[in-house]
Amino acid sequence: MARTLSVGYPSGMSDRALKERAARRRPWARDSKGAPRRAPPGPFQPGFWRSPLRGPWLTSFLGTMLGVLVLIVAATGLISQSSYQPQLQHNSPFGSSGVIGPLLALPAWSPSWLYAVTQGLHITVGLMAIPLLLAKLWSVFPRLFAWPPARSPAAIVERASLLLLVGGSVFEFVTGVLNIQVFYPWHFNFVRAHYYGAWVFIAAFAAHVLVKLPVVARAYRERGVLKPLRDDLVHTRLEPRDPDGLVALSPARPTLSRRGLMALVGGASLTLVAVNVGESVGGSLRRLALLAPRGRVFGTGPNDFQVNKTAATAGVVAAASDPAWRLRVTGVRTLTLSRRALMSELPQRSHTITLGCVEGWSTTQHWTGVRLADLAALVGAPAGASVLVQSLQNGGGYSQLTLAPAQLNDPRTLLALCVNGADLSLDHGYPARIIAPAIPGVHCLKWVKSLTFASV
Amino acid sequence: MSLFKRSYGASPLHLIAHLAAFAIAAYAIAQIVRGGTVVNFIAWFVGAAFLHDFVFLPLYSGLDRLARHRTRGRRGPATVPVINHVRVPALISGLLLLVYFPLILGLAERRYFRATGHHLEGYARNWLLITAILITGSAVLYALRVRRAHV
């Protein structure tokens, strides 16, 4: 059976002719006496790899789909980075984004759910891409053992870039996947490493796409884009032998057709999405999110929805429940306002706003409170001011941050006091919290202590 | 063939594209290194790829080979190889474990509780449940296919 599969290569070259041509082309594959250098045994031997499915078409097809998903994940990741407004004080866990990026930003008029959508896509599409990445790496795995390791300076350069590409992609997926599960077995700062790691990946990815585009185009031209998916198991044949040596020299009998492999990869992708996406979409889908970190369904009370960082964790239980709490608002003048004053002396506004977490989950609730712009006017904040928001939390991540002028002036940006018609619970930010449209959820600071308006 | 292509082995564009990529990557890595913990970062960057290439891939290929050997001959009707009915549930279940092991094994209980106010529970059960559904579904499908092939 194996023999019948290895005949009839359209390239029309015998094994021997191919080997001789290869030897002529790469003099460094010969030792000082002119005899061909032998590859070490095992995986370095061309006959070691036996899967009849490997070949340029398979790798091209997997690579095309993976490439599309990677572009979505990269774009939404860059959007998220800019949504943190890292150039403003206290907003980024590692300072500004340096000279590269952020390149993409959401417009100020975005619907409130837009960040939840882009970040939900970042996580969902990222999960979806994992089976494709694994299949893609599997499809080119024999290349890791190509012998000789490099046939030209160009090959050395390409191998170095592949280290960045494979290392970068696996690093990004591993750190991202562990981050959504709040598991941090490393010492570096996740945000910094995930952001700059992405640039390593994107750079190597761009070079890889550029260099491989002709190979992909040729594979599609010769085999058709979708045609190989028509073959069932009985009609699954080897691809014609390729210069990169992806096609097996001594193939095993196929046990899976190419479309079977794609169904497996696609099925794995859909499963990963199915068990997670409910935490992003919400509603009744949340019950299906069997493995999502934030798939828990809460009760039906006004405050029964996902919490990020409890009041106990933030160490604010005593300060936040203290009846003597006053909000300190500073502009040209300083006011201290009680919760009662905020509720009875200022116009109350209500908006349905979706909070989206950078970890991909979201929650849509109906919030009521005072417009931040009204508070700014009350203390005579200068036009174009930004606002420093400080919480009762004493130090630690996101105990204070800055909202940009556009965010501050958005009529939907509230200092929220109530949710779904009830007072905020302690875990949701009582006595008052920021609610703003289309920004990372963690920027909707809870347990607000003071607002300081100042020109940037 | 130009002199450049002969000595370098590819077009100048190849070299330019890669040099640009190296420059961006070098800058990005320098920014990560600036945050300290250089050795830990490099260990994770290289280690992740190493783990995939020399542990993970050989492991699943080996298991697949083992499964193929164990199921050889048990083909039933020629068009219904049993191997894929083992492969599919095993690979998907294994993938779910690979992705969600921190939740399934309860590795970040303290941090999870501090973030959500709830204990890490139910994930191992849910994973086993999904695995059971996958295995059962695959077995039922196999039985149906065999029956259809016999009719």
PDB file of C-alpha atoms in Angstrom, chain A residues 311 316-327 337-340 342-343 368-369 391-392 415-419 422-434 445-449:
ATOM      1  CA  ALA A 311     -13.954  44.508  48.654  1.00  0.00           C
ATOM      2  CA  VAL A 316     -11.734  48.500  51.749  1.00  0.00           C
ATOM      3  CA  VAL A 317     -14.619  46.866  53.625  1.00  0.00           C
ATOM      4  CA  ALA A 318     -14.407  49.162  56.678  1.00  0.00           C
ATOM      5  CA  ALA A 319     -13.699  52.379  54.766  1.00  0.00           C
ATOM      6  CA  ALA A 320     -16.334  51.735  52.098  1.00  0.00           C
ATOM      7  CA  SER A 321     -19.135  50.928  54.529  1.00  0.00           C
ATOM      8  CA  ASP A 322     -18.322  53.867  56.808  1.00  0.00           C
ATOM      9  CA  PRO A 323     -21.330  56.286  56.898  1.00  0.00           C
ATOM     10  CA  ALA A 324     -18.809  59.126  57.252  1.00  0.00           C
ATOM     11  CA  TRP A 325     -17.586  58.516  53.667  1.00  0.00           C
ATOM     12  CA  ARG A 326     -17.396  61.718  51.630  1.00  0.00           C
ATOM     13  CA  LEU A 327     -16.399  62.186  48.011  1.00  0.00           C
ATOM     14  CA  LEU A 337     -20.054  65.493  48.968  1.00  0.00           C
ATOM     15  CA  SER A 338     -21.931  62.887  50.946  1.00  0.00           C
ATOM     16  CA  ARG A 339     -23.634  60.004  49.175  1.00  0.00           C
ATOM     17  CA  ARG A 340     -26.988  61.548  50.013  1.00  0.00           C
ATOM     18  CA  LEU A 342     -24.759  63.117  45.350  1.00  0.00           C
ATOM     19  CA  MET A 343     -28.106  61.387  45.036  1.00  0.00           C
ATOM     20  CA  THR A 368     -27.528  55.058  37.760  1.00  0.00           C
ATOM     21  CA  GLY A 369     -25.488  57.949  39.100  1.00  0.00           C
ATOM     22  CA  SER A 391     -10.143  54.708  45.291  1.00  0.00           C
ATOM     23  CA  LEU A 392     -10.253  53.827  48.972  1.00  0.00           C
ATOM     24  CA  LEU A 415     -20.033  58.196  38.959  1.00  0.00           C
ATOM     25  CA  ALA A 416     -22.479  55.352  39.555  1.00  0.00           C
ATOM     26  CA  LEU A 417     -24.229  54.948  42.888  1.00  0.00           C
ATOM     27  CA  CYS A 418     -26.835  52.339  41.981  1.00  0.00           C
ATOM     28  CA  VAL A 419     -27.137  49.348  39.734  1.00  0.00           C
ATOM     29  CA  ALA A 422     -30.501  49.155  44.027  1.00  0.00           C
ATOM     30  CA  ASP A 423     -27.488  50.527  45.877  1.00  0.00           C
ATOM     31  CA  LEU A 424     -24.189  49.148  44.656  1.00  0.00           C
ATOM     32  CA  SER A 425     -23.020  46.213  46.751  1.00  0.00           C
ATOM     33  CA  LEU A 426     -19.657  46.464  48.493  1.00  0.00           C
ATOM     34  CA  ASP A 427     -18.087  44.086  45.960  1.00  0.00           C
ATOM     35  CA  HIS A 428     -19.401  46.202  43.096  1.00  0.00           C
ATOM     36  CA  GLY A 429     -17.937  49.430  44.426  1.00  0.00           C
ATOM     37  CA  TYR A 430     -20.206  50.910  47.117  1.00  0.00           C
ATOM     38  CA  PRO A 431     -20.411  53.800  47.892  1.00  0.00           C
ATOM     39  CA  ALA A 432     -19.578  54.995  44.340  1.00  0.00           C
ATOM     40  CA  ARG A 433     -17.785  53.744  41.267  1.00  0.00           C
ATOM     41  CA  ILE A 434     -16.861  54.890  37.780  1.00  0.00           C
ATOM     42  CA  LEU A 445     -12.720  52.137  39.382  1.00  0.00           C
ATOM     43  CA  LYS A 446     -14.682  51.027  42.443  1.00  0.00           C
ATOM     44  CA  TRP A 447     -14.874  52.530  45.969  1.00  0.00           C
ATOM     45  CA  VAL A 448     -14.070  56.014  44.678  1.00  0.00           C
ATOM     46  CA  LYS A 449     -12.590  58.367  47.268  1.00  0.00           C
TER      47      LYS A 449
END
